[in-house]
Amino acid sequence: MGSIVKALVATASLVAGIGSAQEGATGTTQLLVTHMRVPPAKVTEWLALQRNEVVPALKKAGLEDYTTYQTVVGEVAEFVIVRPFDFAELDSPDPLDRALGAAGAAALRAKLGDCTESMHRSIENRHNDLFLDPGAAAVLFVSRYRATPGRARDYMRFVRAEVYPVMKQAQDEGTFAGLSVTTSVQGGEPGIITLNMHYENFAPLDGPPPVAKTLGPQGTAAFLAKGTGLISQLDQSILRRVADLSF
């Protein structure tokens, strides 16, 4: 296992239990995460529709936080869109309907449907006490984990006392751009923990991970040992933020 993977596994081991211990508590931001798979031949058309029609409509409808990523390692030709979400939205017209009217929104959805192979929506809770704002960082390294049963509260105590300060120091030193930890709620397997590490560009992924740069060899070894047996890894992916489809 490479050094960056080991460090990411260890970090997630220490934060993974937060999901089951805090789910539904205050201090979380509910996110709508939409995975869009676009046929390779339709990517250019889909991007143009998003840029020229969808994003202006969403801004007109009043959305203020909307981020689009494109997968570069993982499911190629997949886009991931993340924004804050409240279920009360479903009691009102969709943002596209509010901005374009029912007929205009239907016409746009038809064009988008011609460019979409599949779409999946899920709800995740972002734990705000573990959030290190990445700003408009260009690169996202995503790792998903399943926590070992019965260890959630142990993770919570450790991450708040020791792990979070290390990652904050790494951000302050410019090792990486930001961190968020989310727990799946609806639309997928409950309780899956996602560790999102943001970077300004791809180059840092070739070197030691933030934990290793911050703690040094001995500190990193101890860090890894504390994470042993706490989680099982599901998958990893690397994405690029699409700047003109994000606001």
Short mmCIF file of C-alpha atoms in Angstrom, two decimals:
data_model
loop_
_atom_site.label_atom_id
_atom_site.label_comp_id
_atom_site.label_asym_id
_atom_site.label_seq_id
_atom_site.Cartn_x
_atom_site.Cartn_y
_atom_site.Cartn_z
CA MET A 1 0.00 0.00 0.00
CA GLY A 2 1.46 3.40 -0.99
CA SER A 3 2.22 6.10 1.55
CA ILE A 4 -0.63 8.37 0.52
CA VAL A 5 -3.13 5.52 0.73
CA LYS A 6 -1.88 4.48 4.16
CA ALA A 7 -2.18 7.97 5.52
CA LEU A 8 -5.66 8.42 4.09
CA VAL A 9 -6.76 5.08 5.52
CA ALA A 10 -5.42 6.02 8.92
CA THR A 11 -7.08 9.41 8.88
CA ALA A 12 -10.43 7.94 7.92
CA SER A 13 -10.02 5.29 10.61
CA LEU A 14 -10.00 8.04 13.17
CA VAL A 15 -12.96 9.97 11.82
CA ALA A 16 -15.16 7.18 10.54
CA GLY A 17 -17.14 6.61 13.71
CA ILE A 18 -18.39 10.14 13.79
CA GLY A 19 -21.21 9.24 11.44
CA SER A 20 -23.02 6.74 13.62
CA ALA A 21 -22.34 8.65 16.81
CA GLN A 22 -23.54 12.03 15.58
CA GLU A 23 -26.11 11.25 12.92
CA GLY A 24 -29.05 13.61 13.16
CA ALA A 25 -27.29 15.82 15.69
CA THR A 26 -26.75 19.53 15.35
CA GLY A 27 -23.48 20.64 13.83
CA THR A 28 -24.00 18.98 10.45
CA THR A 29 -24.79 20.39 7.03
CA GLN A 30 -27.10 18.27 4.89
CA LEU A 31 -25.82 17.86 1.33
CA LEU A 32 -27.45 16.67 -1.86
CA VAL A 33 -24.87 14.67 -3.83
CA THR A 34 -25.76 13.91 -7.45
CA HIS A 35 -23.70 11.47 -9.52
CA MET A 36 -24.19 11.98 -13.25
CA ARG A 37 -22.78 9.53 -15.78
CA VAL A 38 -22.48 11.07 -19.23
CA PRO A 39 -21.70 9.11 -22.42
CA PRO A 40 -18.20 10.12 -23.58
CA ALA A 41 -19.55 11.35 -26.92
CA LYS A 42 -21.96 13.66 -25.09
CA VAL A 43 -19.59 15.24 -22.54
CA THR A 44 -18.96 18.40 -24.57
CA GLU A 45 -22.69 18.92 -25.14
CA TRP A 46 -23.53 18.25 -21.48
CA LEU A 47 -20.89 20.72 -20.29
CA ALA A 48 -22.25 23.40 -22.64
CA LEU A 49 -25.79 22.89 -21.37
CA GLN A 50 -24.63 23.14 -17.78
CA ARG A 51 -22.52 26.23 -18.46
CA ASN A 52 -24.96 28.14 -20.64
CA GLU A 53 -28.35 27.12 -19.25
CA VAL A 54 -28.32 25.17 -15.98
CA VAL A 55 -25.91 27.29 -13.95
CA PRO A 56 -27.50 30.64 -14.92
CA ALA A 57 -30.93 29.23 -14.08
CA LEU A 58 -29.83 27.95 -10.69
CA LYS A 59 -28.29 31.32 -9.85
CA LYS A 60 -31.51 33.03 -10.90
CA ALA A 61 -33.45 30.66 -8.63
CA GLY A 62 -31.33 31.78 -5.68
CA LEU A 63 -28.94 28.88 -5.12
CA GLU A 64 -25.75 30.14 -3.51
CA ASP A 65 -23.53 27.08 -3.08
CA TYR A 66 -23.14 24.60 -5.94
CA THR A 67 -20.00 22.66 -6.84
CA THR A 68 -19.41 20.38 -9.82
CA TYR A 69 -16.57 17.84 -10.02
CA GLN A 70 -15.43 15.64 -12.89
CA THR A 71 -13.88 12.26 -12.11
CA VAL A 72 -10.38 11.77 -13.50
CA VAL A 73 -9.50 8.55 -11.63
CA GLY A 74 -12.46 6.25 -11.03
CA GLU A 75 -15.67 6.25 -13.09
CA VAL A 76 -14.56 8.26 -16.12
CA ALA A 77 -17.17 10.55 -17.70
CA GLU A 78 -18.88 10.85 -14.30
CA PHE A 79 -19.69 14.20 -12.75
CA VAL A 80 -20.50 14.78 -9.08
CA ILE A 81 -22.57 17.80 -8.05
CA VAL A 82 -22.72 18.82 -4.39
CA ARG A 83 -24.88 21.46 -2.75
CA PRO A 84 -26.61 22.11 0.58
CA PHE A 85 -30.16 20.77 0.70
CA ASP A 86 -33.27 20.79 2.87
CA PHE A 87 -36.13 18.37 2.30
CA ALA A 88 -38.54 21.31 2.56
CA GLU A 89 -37.36 22.21 -0.95
CA LEU A 90 -39.44 19.30 -2.24
CA ASP A 91 -42.62 21.07 -1.13
CA SER A 92 -41.94 23.86 -3.65
CA PRO A 93 -41.20 24.00 -7.38
CA ASP A 94 -37.77 22.76 -8.44
CA PRO A 95 -35.10 25.52 -8.89
CA LEU A 96 -35.18 25.07 -12.68
CA ASP A 97 -38.97 25.47 -12.68
CA ARG A 98 -38.70 28.61 -10.55
CA ALA A 99 -36.15 30.15 -12.89
CA LEU A 100 -37.44 29.02 -16.28
CA GLY A 101 -41.10 28.19 -15.75
CA ALA A 102 -42.54 24.73 -16.20
CA ALA A 103 -42.25 24.64 -19.99
CA GLY A 104 -38.72 26.04 -20.09
CA ALA A 105 -37.55 23.67 -17.37
CA ALA A 106 -39.09 20.68 -19.15
CA ALA A 107 -37.35 21.61 -22.40
CA LEU A 108 -34.00 21.91 -20.64
CA ARG A 109 -34.48 18.59 -18.82
CA ALA A 110 -35.20 16.91 -22.15
CA LYS A 111 -31.91 18.18 -23.57
CA LEU A 112 -30.05 17.09 -20.44
CA GLY A 113 -31.70 13.68 -20.60
CA ASP A 114 -30.28 13.17 -24.09
CA CYS A 115 -26.81 13.65 -22.59
CA THR A 116 -27.25 11.56 -19.45
CA GLU A 117 -26.61 7.84 -19.13
CA SER A 118 -27.60 7.61 -15.46
CA MET A 119 -28.17 9.79 -12.41
CA HIS A 120 -28.10 8.93 -8.71
CA ARG A 121 -28.90 11.26 -5.81
CA SER A 122 -28.02 10.72 -2.18
CA ILE A 123 -28.05 12.71 1.05
CA GLU A 124 -24.90 13.07 3.12
CA ASN A 125 -24.26 14.93 6.36
CA ARG A 126 -21.08 16.98 6.52
CA HIS A 127 -19.70 17.23 10.05
CA ASN A 128 -19.00 20.91 10.51
CA ASP A 129 -16.62 20.56 13.45
CA LEU A 130 -14.28 18.60 11.15
CA PHE A 131 -14.60 20.95 8.19
CA LEU A 132 -11.54 22.79 6.89
CA ASP A 133 -12.79 25.08 4.14
CA PRO A 134 -10.94 24.33 0.87
CA GLY A 135 -12.17 27.42 -0.95
CA ALA A 136 -12.01 26.83 -4.70
CA ALA A 137 -9.34 24.13 -4.54
CA ALA A 138 -9.05 22.36 -7.89
CA VAL A 139 -8.50 18.73 -6.85
CA LEU A 140 -10.53 16.38 -4.65
CA PHE A 141 -9.26 13.03 -3.33
CA VAL A 142 -12.26 10.99 -2.16
CA SER A 143 -11.98 7.90 0.08
CA ARG A 144 -15.06 5.96 1.27
CA TYR A 145 -15.01 3.65 4.29
CA ARG A 146 -17.22 1.45 6.42
CA ALA A 147 -16.55 1.78 10.16
CA THR A 148 -15.93 -1.22 12.38
CA PRO A 149 -19.10 -1.73 14.47
CA GLY A 150 -19.01 -0.42 18.02
CA ARG A 151 -16.05 1.96 17.62
CA ALA A 152 -17.81 5.19 16.65
CA ARG A 153 -17.47 7.00 19.97
CA ASP A 154 -13.79 6.09 20.17
CA TYR A 155 -13.23 7.77 16.79
CA MET A 156 -15.09 10.88 17.87
CA ARG A 157 -13.01 11.37 21.00
CA PHE A 158 -9.74 10.82 19.18
CA VAL A 159 -10.46 12.91 16.11
CA ARG A 160 -11.47 15.96 18.10
CA ALA A 161 -8.56 15.76 20.52
CA GLU A 162 -5.73 14.83 18.15
CA VAL A 163 -6.53 14.26 14.48
CA TYR A 164 -8.30 17.47 13.63
CA PRO A 165 -5.48 19.65 15.04
CA VAL A 166 -2.95 17.79 12.87
CA MET A 167 -5.00 18.34 9.73
CA LYS A 168 -5.54 22.00 10.63
CA GLN A 169 -1.78 22.39 11.01
CA ALA A 170 -1.27 20.76 7.61
CA GLN A 171 -3.71 23.24 6.06
CA ASP A 172 -1.99 26.17 7.78
CA GLU A 173 1.37 24.97 6.43
CA GLY A 174 -0.01 24.67 2.90
CA THR A 175 0.30 20.88 2.69
CA PHE A 176 -3.26 20.60 1.44
CA ALA A 177 -6.24 22.87 0.88
CA GLY A 178 -9.03 21.48 3.03
CA LEU A 179 -10.95 18.60 4.55
CA SER A 180 -14.52 17.47 4.96
CA VAL A 181 -15.97 14.32 6.48
CA THR A 182 -19.45 13.19 5.45
CA THR A 183 -21.74 10.35 6.50
CA SER A 184 -24.28 8.82 4.12
CA VAL A 185 -27.89 9.18 5.26
CA GLN A 186 -30.37 8.42 2.44
CA GLY A 187 -29.98 7.14 -1.09
CA GLY A 188 -27.20 4.67 -0.37
CA GLU A 189 -25.84 2.38 2.32
CA PRO A 190 -26.35 4.21 5.63
CA GLY A 191 -23.33 5.10 7.71
CA ILE A 192 -20.69 5.06 4.98
CA ILE A 193 -17.98 7.56 5.83
CA THR A 194 -16.45 9.68 3.08
CA LEU A 195 -13.16 11.47 3.62
CA ASN A 196 -12.72 14.37 1.19
CA MET A 197 -9.24 15.85 0.96
CA HIS A 198 -8.80 18.92 -1.25
CA TYR A 199 -5.62 20.09 -2.98
CA GLU A 200 -4.77 23.17 -5.02
CA ASN A 201 -3.46 20.98 -7.85
CA PHE A 202 -2.54 17.37 -8.61
CA ALA A 203 1.20 17.59 -7.87
CA PRO A 204 0.92 16.95 -4.08
CA LEU A 205 -0.54 13.51 -4.81
CA ASP A 206 2.92 12.44 -6.04
CA GLY A 207 4.57 13.15 -2.68
CA PRO A 208 4.04 12.30 0.99
CA PRO A 209 0.50 12.88 2.27
CA PRO A 210 -0.31 15.72 4.68
CA VAL A 211 -0.12 13.51 7.78
CA ALA A 212 3.41 12.37 6.93
CA LYS A 213 4.58 15.91 6.20
CA THR A 214 3.14 17.18 9.46
CA LEU A 215 4.09 14.37 11.86
CA GLY A 216 7.31 13.01 10.37
CA PRO A 217 8.22 9.30 10.11
CA GLN A 218 7.83 8.31 13.76
CA GLY A 219 4.67 10.30 14.31
CA THR A 220 3.14 8.92 11.13
CA ALA A 221 3.93 5.34 12.19
CA ALA A 222 2.18 5.90 15.51
CA PHE A 223 -0.73 7.54 13.71
CA LEU A 224 -1.13 4.56 11.37
CA ALA A 225 -0.96 2.10 14.26
CA LYS A 226 -3.84 3.83 16.03
CA GLY A 227 -6.00 3.43 12.95
CA THR A 228 -5.44 -0.29 12.52
CA GLY A 229 -8.65 -2.31 12.43
CA LEU A 230 -11.01 0.62 12.76
CA ILE A 231 -12.45 0.66 9.23
CA SER A 232 -12.61 -1.18 5.94
CA GLN A 233 -11.96 0.68 2.73
CA LEU A 234 -14.60 0.68 -0.01
CA ASP A 235 -13.11 2.76 -2.82
CA GLN A 236 -11.14 5.85 -3.75
CA SER A 237 -11.41 8.35 -6.60
CA ILE A 238 -9.79 11.57 -7.75
CA LEU A 239 -11.85 14.43 -9.15
CA ARG A 240 -11.27 17.84 -10.70
CA ARG A 241 -13.43 20.82 -9.74
CA VAL A 242 -15.15 22.29 -12.79
CA ALA A 243 -14.71 25.99 -12.07
CA ASP A 244 -17.24 27.40 -14.52
CA LEU A 245 -19.92 25.01 -13.27
CA SER A 246 -19.38 25.90 -9.62
CA PHE A 247 -20.36 28.91 -7.53
#
